[in-house]
PDB file of C-alpha atoms in Angstrom:
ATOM      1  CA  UNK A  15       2.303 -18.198 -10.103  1.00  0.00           C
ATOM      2  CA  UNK A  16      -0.984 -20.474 -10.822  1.00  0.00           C
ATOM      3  CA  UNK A  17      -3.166 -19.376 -14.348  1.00  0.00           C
ATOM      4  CA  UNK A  18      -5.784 -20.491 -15.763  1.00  0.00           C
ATOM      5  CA  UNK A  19      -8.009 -19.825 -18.851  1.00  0.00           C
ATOM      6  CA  UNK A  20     -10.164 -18.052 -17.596  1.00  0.00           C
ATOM      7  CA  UNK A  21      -8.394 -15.484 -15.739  1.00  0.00           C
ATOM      8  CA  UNK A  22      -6.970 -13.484 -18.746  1.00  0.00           C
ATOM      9  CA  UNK A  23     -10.450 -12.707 -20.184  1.00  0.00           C
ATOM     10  CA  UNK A  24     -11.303 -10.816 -16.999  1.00  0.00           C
ATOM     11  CA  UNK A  25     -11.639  -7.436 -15.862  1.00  0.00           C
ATOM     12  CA  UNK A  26      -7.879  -7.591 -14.041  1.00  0.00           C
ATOM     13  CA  UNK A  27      -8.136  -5.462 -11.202  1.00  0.00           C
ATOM     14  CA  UNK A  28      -4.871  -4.230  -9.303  1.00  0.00           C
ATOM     15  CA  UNK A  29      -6.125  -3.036  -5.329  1.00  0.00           C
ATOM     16  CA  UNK A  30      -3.105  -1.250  -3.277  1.00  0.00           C
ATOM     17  CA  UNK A  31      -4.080  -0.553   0.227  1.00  0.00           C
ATOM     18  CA  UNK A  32      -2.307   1.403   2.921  1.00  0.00           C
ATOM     19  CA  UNK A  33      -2.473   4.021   5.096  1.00  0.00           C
ATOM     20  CA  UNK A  34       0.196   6.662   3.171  1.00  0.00           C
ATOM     21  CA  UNK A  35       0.215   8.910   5.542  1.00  0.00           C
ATOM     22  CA  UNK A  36       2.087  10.305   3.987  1.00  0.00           C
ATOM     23  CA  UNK A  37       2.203   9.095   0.486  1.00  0.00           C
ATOM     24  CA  UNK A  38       6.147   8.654  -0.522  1.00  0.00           C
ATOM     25  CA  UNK A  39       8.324   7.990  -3.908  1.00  0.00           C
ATOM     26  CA  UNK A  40       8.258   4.506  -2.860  1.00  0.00           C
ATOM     27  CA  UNK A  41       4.571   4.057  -3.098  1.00  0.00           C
ATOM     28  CA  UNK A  42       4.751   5.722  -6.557  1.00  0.00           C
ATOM     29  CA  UNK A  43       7.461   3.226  -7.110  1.00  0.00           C
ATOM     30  CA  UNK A  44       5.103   0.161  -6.225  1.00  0.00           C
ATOM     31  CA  UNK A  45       2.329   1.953  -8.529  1.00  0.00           C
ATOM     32  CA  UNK A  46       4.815   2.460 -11.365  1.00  0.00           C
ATOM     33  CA  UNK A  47       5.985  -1.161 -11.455  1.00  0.00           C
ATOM     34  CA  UNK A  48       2.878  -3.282 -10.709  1.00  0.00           C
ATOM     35  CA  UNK A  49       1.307  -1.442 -13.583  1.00  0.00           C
ATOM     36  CA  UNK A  50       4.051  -2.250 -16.039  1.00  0.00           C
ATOM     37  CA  UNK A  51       4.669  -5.391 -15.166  1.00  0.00           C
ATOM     38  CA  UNK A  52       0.972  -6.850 -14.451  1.00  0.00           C
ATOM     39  CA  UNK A  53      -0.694  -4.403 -16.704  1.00  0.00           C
ATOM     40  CA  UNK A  54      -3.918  -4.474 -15.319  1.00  0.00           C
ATOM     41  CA  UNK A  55      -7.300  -2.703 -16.556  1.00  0.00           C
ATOM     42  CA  UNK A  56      -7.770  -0.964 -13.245  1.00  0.00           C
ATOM     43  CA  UNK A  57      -5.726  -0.215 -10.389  1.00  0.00           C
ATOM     44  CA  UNK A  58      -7.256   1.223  -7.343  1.00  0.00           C
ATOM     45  CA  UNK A  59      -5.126   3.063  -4.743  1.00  0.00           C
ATOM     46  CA  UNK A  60      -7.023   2.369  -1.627  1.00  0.00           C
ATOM     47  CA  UNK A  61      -6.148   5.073   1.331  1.00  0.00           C
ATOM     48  CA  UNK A  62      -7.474   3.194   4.858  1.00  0.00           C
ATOM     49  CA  UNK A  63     -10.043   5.235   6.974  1.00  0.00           C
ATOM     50  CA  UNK A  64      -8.467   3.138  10.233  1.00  0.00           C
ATOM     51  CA  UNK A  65      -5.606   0.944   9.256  1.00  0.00           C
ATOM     52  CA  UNK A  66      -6.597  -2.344  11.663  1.00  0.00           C
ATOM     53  CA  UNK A  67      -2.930  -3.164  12.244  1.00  0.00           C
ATOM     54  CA  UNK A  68      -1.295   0.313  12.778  1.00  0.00           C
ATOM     55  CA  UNK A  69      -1.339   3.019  15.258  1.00  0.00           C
ATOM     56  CA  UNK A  70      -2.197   6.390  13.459  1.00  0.00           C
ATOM     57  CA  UNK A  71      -1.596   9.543  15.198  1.00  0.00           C
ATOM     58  CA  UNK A  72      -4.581  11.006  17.402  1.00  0.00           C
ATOM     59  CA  UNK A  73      -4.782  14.269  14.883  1.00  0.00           C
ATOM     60  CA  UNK A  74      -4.918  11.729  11.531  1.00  0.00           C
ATOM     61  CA  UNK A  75      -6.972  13.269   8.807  1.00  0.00           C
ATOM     62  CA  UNK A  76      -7.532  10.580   6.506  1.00  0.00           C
ATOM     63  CA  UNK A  77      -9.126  12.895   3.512  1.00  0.00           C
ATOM     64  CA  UNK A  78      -5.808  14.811   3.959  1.00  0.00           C
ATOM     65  CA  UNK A  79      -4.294  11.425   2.966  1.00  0.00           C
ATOM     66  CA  UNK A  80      -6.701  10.993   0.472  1.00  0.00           C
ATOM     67  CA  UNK A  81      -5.560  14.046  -1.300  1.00  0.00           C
ATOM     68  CA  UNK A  82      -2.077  13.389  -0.780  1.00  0.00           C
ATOM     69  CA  UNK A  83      -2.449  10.383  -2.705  1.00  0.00           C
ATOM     70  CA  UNK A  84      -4.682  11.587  -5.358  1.00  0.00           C
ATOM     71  CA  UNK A  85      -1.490  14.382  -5.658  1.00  0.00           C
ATOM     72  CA  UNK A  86       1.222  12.386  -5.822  1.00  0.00           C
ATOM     73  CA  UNK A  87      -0.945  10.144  -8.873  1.00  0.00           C
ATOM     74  CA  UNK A  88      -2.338  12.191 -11.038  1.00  0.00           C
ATOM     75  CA  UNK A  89       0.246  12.827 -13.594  1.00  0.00           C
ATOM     76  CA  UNK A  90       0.892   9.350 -13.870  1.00  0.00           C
ATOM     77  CA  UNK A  91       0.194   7.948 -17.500  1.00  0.00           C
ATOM     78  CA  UNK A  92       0.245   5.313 -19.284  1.00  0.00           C
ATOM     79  CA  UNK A  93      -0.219   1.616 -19.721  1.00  0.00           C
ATOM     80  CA  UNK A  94      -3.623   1.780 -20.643  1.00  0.00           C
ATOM     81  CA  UNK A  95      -5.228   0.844 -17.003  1.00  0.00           C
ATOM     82  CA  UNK A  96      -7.360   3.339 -15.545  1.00  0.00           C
ATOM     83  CA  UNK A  97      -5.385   4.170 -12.061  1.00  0.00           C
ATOM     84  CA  UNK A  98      -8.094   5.859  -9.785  1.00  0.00           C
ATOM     85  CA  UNK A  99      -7.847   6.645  -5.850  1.00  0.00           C
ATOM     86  CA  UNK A 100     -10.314   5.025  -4.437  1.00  0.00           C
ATOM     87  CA  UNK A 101     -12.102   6.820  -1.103  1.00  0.00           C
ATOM     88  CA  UNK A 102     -13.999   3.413  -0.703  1.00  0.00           C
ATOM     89  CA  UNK A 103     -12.700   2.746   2.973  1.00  0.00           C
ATOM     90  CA  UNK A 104     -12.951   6.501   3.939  1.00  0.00           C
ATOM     91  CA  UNK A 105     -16.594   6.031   3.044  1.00  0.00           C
ATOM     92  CA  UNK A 106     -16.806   3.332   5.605  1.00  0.00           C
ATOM     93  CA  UNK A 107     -17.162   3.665   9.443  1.00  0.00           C
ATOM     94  CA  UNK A 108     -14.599   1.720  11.586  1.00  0.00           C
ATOM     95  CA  UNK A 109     -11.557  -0.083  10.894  1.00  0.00           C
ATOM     96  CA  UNK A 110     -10.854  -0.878   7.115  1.00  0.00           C
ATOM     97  CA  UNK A 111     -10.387  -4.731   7.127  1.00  0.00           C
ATOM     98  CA  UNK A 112      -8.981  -5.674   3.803  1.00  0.00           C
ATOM     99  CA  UNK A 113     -11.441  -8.599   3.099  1.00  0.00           C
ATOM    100  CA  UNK A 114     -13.936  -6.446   3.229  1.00  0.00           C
ATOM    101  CA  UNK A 115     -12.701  -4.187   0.597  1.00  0.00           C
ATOM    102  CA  UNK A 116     -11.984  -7.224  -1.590  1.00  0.00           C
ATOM    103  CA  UNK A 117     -15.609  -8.386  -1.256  1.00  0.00           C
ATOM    104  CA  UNK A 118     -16.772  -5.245  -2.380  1.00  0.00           C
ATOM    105  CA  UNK A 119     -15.116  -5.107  -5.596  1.00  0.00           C
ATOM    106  CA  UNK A 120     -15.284  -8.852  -6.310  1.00  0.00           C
ATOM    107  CA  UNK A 121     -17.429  -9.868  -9.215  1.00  0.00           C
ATOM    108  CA  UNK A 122     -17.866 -12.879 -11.661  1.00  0.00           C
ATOM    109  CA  UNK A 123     -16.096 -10.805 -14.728  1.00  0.00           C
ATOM    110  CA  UNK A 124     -13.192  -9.792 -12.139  1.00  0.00           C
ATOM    111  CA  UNK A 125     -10.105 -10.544 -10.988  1.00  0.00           C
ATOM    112  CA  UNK A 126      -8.751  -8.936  -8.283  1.00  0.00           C
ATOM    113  CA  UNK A 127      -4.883  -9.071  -7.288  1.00  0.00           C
ATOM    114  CA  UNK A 128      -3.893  -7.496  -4.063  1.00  0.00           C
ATOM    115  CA  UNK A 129      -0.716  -5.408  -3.686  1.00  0.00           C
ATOM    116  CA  UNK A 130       1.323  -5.632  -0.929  1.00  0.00           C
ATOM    117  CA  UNK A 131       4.855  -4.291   0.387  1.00  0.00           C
ATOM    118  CA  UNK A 132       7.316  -6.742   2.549  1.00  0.00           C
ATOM    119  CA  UNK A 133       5.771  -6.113   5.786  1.00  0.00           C
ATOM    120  CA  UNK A 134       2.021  -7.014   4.565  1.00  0.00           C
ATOM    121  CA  UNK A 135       3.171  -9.582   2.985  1.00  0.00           C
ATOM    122  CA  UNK A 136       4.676 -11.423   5.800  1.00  0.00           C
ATOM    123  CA  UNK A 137       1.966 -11.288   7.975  1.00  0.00           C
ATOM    124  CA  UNK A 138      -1.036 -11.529   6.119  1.00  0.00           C
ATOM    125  CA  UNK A 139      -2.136 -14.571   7.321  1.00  0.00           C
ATOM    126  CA  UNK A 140      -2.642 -12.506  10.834  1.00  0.00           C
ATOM    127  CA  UNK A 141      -5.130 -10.480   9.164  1.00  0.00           C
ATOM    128  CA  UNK A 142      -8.551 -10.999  10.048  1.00  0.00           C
ATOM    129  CA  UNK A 143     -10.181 -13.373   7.631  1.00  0.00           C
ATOM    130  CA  UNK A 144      -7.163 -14.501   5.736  1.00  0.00           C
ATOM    131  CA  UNK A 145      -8.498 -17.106   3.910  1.00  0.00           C
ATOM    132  CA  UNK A 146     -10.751 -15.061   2.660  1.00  0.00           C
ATOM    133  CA  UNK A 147      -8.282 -12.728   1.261  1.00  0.00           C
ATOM    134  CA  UNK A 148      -6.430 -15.557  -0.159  1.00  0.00           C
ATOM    135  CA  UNK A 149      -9.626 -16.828  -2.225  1.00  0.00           C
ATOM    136  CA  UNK A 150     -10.517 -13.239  -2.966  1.00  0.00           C
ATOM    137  CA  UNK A 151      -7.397 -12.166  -4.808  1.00  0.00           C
ATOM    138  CA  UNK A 152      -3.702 -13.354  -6.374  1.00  0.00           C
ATOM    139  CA  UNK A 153      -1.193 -11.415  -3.838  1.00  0.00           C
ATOM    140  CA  UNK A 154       1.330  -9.253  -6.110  1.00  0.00           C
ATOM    141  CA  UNK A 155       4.707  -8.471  -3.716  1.00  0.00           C
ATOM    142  CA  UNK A 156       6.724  -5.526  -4.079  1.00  0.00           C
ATOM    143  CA  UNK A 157      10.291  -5.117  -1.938  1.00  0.00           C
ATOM    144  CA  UNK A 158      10.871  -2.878   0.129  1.00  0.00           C
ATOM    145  CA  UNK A 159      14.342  -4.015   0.894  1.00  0.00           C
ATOM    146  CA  UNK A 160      17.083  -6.596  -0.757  1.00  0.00           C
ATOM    147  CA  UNK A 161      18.564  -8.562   2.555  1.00  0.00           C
ATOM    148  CA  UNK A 162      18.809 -11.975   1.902  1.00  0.00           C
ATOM    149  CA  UNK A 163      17.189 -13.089   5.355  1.00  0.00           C
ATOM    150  CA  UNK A 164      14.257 -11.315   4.545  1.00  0.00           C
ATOM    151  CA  UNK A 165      14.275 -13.216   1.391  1.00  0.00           C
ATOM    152  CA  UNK A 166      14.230 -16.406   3.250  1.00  0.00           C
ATOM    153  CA  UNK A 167      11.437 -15.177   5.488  1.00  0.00           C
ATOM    154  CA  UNK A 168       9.637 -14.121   2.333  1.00  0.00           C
ATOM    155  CA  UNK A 169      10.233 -17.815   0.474  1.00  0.00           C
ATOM    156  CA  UNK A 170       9.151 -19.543   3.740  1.00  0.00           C
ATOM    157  CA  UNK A 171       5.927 -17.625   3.957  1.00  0.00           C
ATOM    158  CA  UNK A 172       5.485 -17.826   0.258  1.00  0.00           C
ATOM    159  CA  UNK A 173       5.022 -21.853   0.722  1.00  0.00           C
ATOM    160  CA  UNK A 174       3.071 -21.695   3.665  1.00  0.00           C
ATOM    161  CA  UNK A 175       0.496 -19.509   1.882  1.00  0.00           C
ATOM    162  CA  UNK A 176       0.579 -21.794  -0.874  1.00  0.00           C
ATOM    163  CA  UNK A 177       0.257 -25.419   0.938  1.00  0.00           C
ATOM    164  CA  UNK A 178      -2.261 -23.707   3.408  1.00  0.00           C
ATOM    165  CA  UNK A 179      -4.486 -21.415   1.764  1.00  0.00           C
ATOM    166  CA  UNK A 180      -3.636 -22.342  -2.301  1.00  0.00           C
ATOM    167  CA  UNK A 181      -2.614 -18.953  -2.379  1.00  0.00           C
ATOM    168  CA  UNK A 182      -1.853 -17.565  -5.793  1.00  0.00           C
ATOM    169  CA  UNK A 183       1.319 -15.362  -5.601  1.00  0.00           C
ATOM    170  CA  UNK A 184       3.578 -13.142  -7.526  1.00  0.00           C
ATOM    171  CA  UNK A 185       6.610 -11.147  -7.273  1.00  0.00           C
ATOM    172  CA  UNK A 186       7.175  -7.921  -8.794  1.00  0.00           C
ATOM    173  CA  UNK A 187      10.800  -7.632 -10.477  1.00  0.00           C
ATOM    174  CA  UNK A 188      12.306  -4.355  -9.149  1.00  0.00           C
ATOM    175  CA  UNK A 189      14.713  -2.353  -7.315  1.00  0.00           C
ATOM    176  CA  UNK A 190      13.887  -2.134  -3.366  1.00  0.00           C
ATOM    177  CA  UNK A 191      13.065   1.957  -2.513  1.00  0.00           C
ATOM    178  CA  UNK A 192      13.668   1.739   1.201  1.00  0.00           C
ATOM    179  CA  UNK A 193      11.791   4.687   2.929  1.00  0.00           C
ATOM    180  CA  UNK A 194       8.841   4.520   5.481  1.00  0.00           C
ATOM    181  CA  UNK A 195       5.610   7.007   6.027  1.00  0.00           C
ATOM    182  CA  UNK A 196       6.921   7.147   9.346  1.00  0.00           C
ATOM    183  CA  UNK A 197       9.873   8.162   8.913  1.00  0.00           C
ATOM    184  CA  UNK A 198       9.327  11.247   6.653  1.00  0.00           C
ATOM    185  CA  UNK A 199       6.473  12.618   9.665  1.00  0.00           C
ATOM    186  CA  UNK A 200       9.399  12.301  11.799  1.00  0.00           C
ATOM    187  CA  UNK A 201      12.145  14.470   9.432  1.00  0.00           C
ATOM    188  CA  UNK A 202       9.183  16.973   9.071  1.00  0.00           C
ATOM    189  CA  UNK A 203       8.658  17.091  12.884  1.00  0.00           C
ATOM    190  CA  UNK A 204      12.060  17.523  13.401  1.00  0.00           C
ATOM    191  CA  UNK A 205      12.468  20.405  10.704  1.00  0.00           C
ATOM    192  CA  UNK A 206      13.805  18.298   8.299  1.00  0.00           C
ATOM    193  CA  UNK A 207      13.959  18.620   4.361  1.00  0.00           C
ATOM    194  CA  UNK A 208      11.810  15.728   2.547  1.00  0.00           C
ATOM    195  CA  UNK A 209      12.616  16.720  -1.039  1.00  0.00           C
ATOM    196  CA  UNK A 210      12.873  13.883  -3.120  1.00  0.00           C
ATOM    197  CA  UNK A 211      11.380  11.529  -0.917  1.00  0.00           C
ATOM    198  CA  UNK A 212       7.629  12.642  -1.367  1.00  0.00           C
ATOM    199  CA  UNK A 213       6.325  13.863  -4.965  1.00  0.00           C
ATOM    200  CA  UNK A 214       6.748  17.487  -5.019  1.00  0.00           C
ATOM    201  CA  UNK A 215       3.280  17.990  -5.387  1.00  0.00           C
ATOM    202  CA  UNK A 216       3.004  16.205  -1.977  1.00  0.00           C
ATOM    203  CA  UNK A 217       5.653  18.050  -0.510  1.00  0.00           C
ATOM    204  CA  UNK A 218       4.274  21.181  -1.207  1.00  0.00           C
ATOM    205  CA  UNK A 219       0.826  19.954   0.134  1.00  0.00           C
ATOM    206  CA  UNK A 220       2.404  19.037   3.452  1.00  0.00           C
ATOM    207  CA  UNK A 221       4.256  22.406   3.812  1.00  0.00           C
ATOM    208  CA  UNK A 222       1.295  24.672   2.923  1.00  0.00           C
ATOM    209  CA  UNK A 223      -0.941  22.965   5.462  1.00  0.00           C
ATOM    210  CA  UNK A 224       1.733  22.509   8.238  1.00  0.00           C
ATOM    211  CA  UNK A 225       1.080  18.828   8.392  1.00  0.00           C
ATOM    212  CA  UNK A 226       3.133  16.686  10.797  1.00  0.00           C
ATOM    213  CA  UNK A 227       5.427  19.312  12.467  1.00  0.00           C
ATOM    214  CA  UNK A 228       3.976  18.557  16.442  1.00  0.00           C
ATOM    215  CA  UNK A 229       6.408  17.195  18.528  1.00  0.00           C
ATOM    216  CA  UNK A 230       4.376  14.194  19.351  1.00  0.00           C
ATOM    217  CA  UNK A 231       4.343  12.975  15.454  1.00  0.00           C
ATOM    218  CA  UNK A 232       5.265   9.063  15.302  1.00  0.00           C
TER     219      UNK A 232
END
């Protein structure tokens, strides 16, 4: 990971996009560690109003999200960083390009680290303006598995984004939670019990408002 002097004296801002629809343990899991081991002054949990590379189902209500989110966080303490969800990209028409959102909260007294899971990670530099993004913000990676070829694929990037872009980049230390959004709208379509897997606050949320249980949930 590159430092410098002047990066310490900053406002350190933690941004962790997605779509979390819904919002699971392993999200809070990402959330837990990044805060404990980057210890930021802010973290922002950023729900997407259209996520540019992911198909959301026709019936998506992203303020349902939003709540989900703000749900499943709330009790969290601790650390001393002010952990907010942030309804920034709900606020904004269109697809929620991620270099956007970073110019919005850069300033001269910040600096901005971007969170991302395996799968972001990997194929960030597909994402529209990714030099940009790599200029914009360190990139703070989270596992969500422990397979050594992803681990390869992981290193390889890691040194392209590096040699290419100067990216800054840094690992969090931590035990993979394997579970997908995806996957949980599909147990709930199907009838299935997701206790344990979402907060319980989250879990009542979905229940009560009968969220995800048509047959054509993805």
């Amino acid at each position: 990971m590159n430092t410098n002097d002047t990066t310490s004296k900053k406002n350190r801002t933690v941004i962790y996009g997605g779509t979390f629809a819904p919002i699971h343990m392993g999200h809070v899991h990402a959330v837990r560690a990044c805060r404990e081991q980057l210890r930021p002054d802010r973290m922002l949990v950023m729900p997407a109003n259209i996520p540019p590379h992911k198909q959301i189902d026709p019936a998506d209500q992203p303020m349902r999200r939003y709540e989900m989110a703000c749900l499943a966080l709330e009790d969290e303490a601790g650390y001393g960083d002010s952990l907010t969800v942030s309804d920034y990209e709900l606020s904004c028409d269109g697809k929620s390009y991620t270099v956007n959102t970073l110019r919005h909260f850069a300033a001269p007294d910040t600096a901005l680290t971007l969170l991302c899971g395996t799968d972001m990670f990997l194929t960030l530099d597909t994402w529209y303006r990714a030099e940009e993004i790599f200029r914009l913000a360190r990139i703070a990676l989270i596992r969500r598995e422990s397979d050594a070829k992803t681990q390869a694929e992981i290193a390889a990037q890691s040194r392209r984004y590096t040699e290419r872009y100067g990216a800054e980049i840094v690992t969090l230390h931590c035990d993979a939670v394997e579970l997908s959004s995806s996957e949980i709208r599909k147990t709930v379509a199907a009838g299935g019990c997701i206790r344990g897997l979402v907060p319980e606050k989250v879990e009542a949320y979905i229940r009560e408002n009968g969220l995800y249980r048509r047959e054509e949930c993805k």
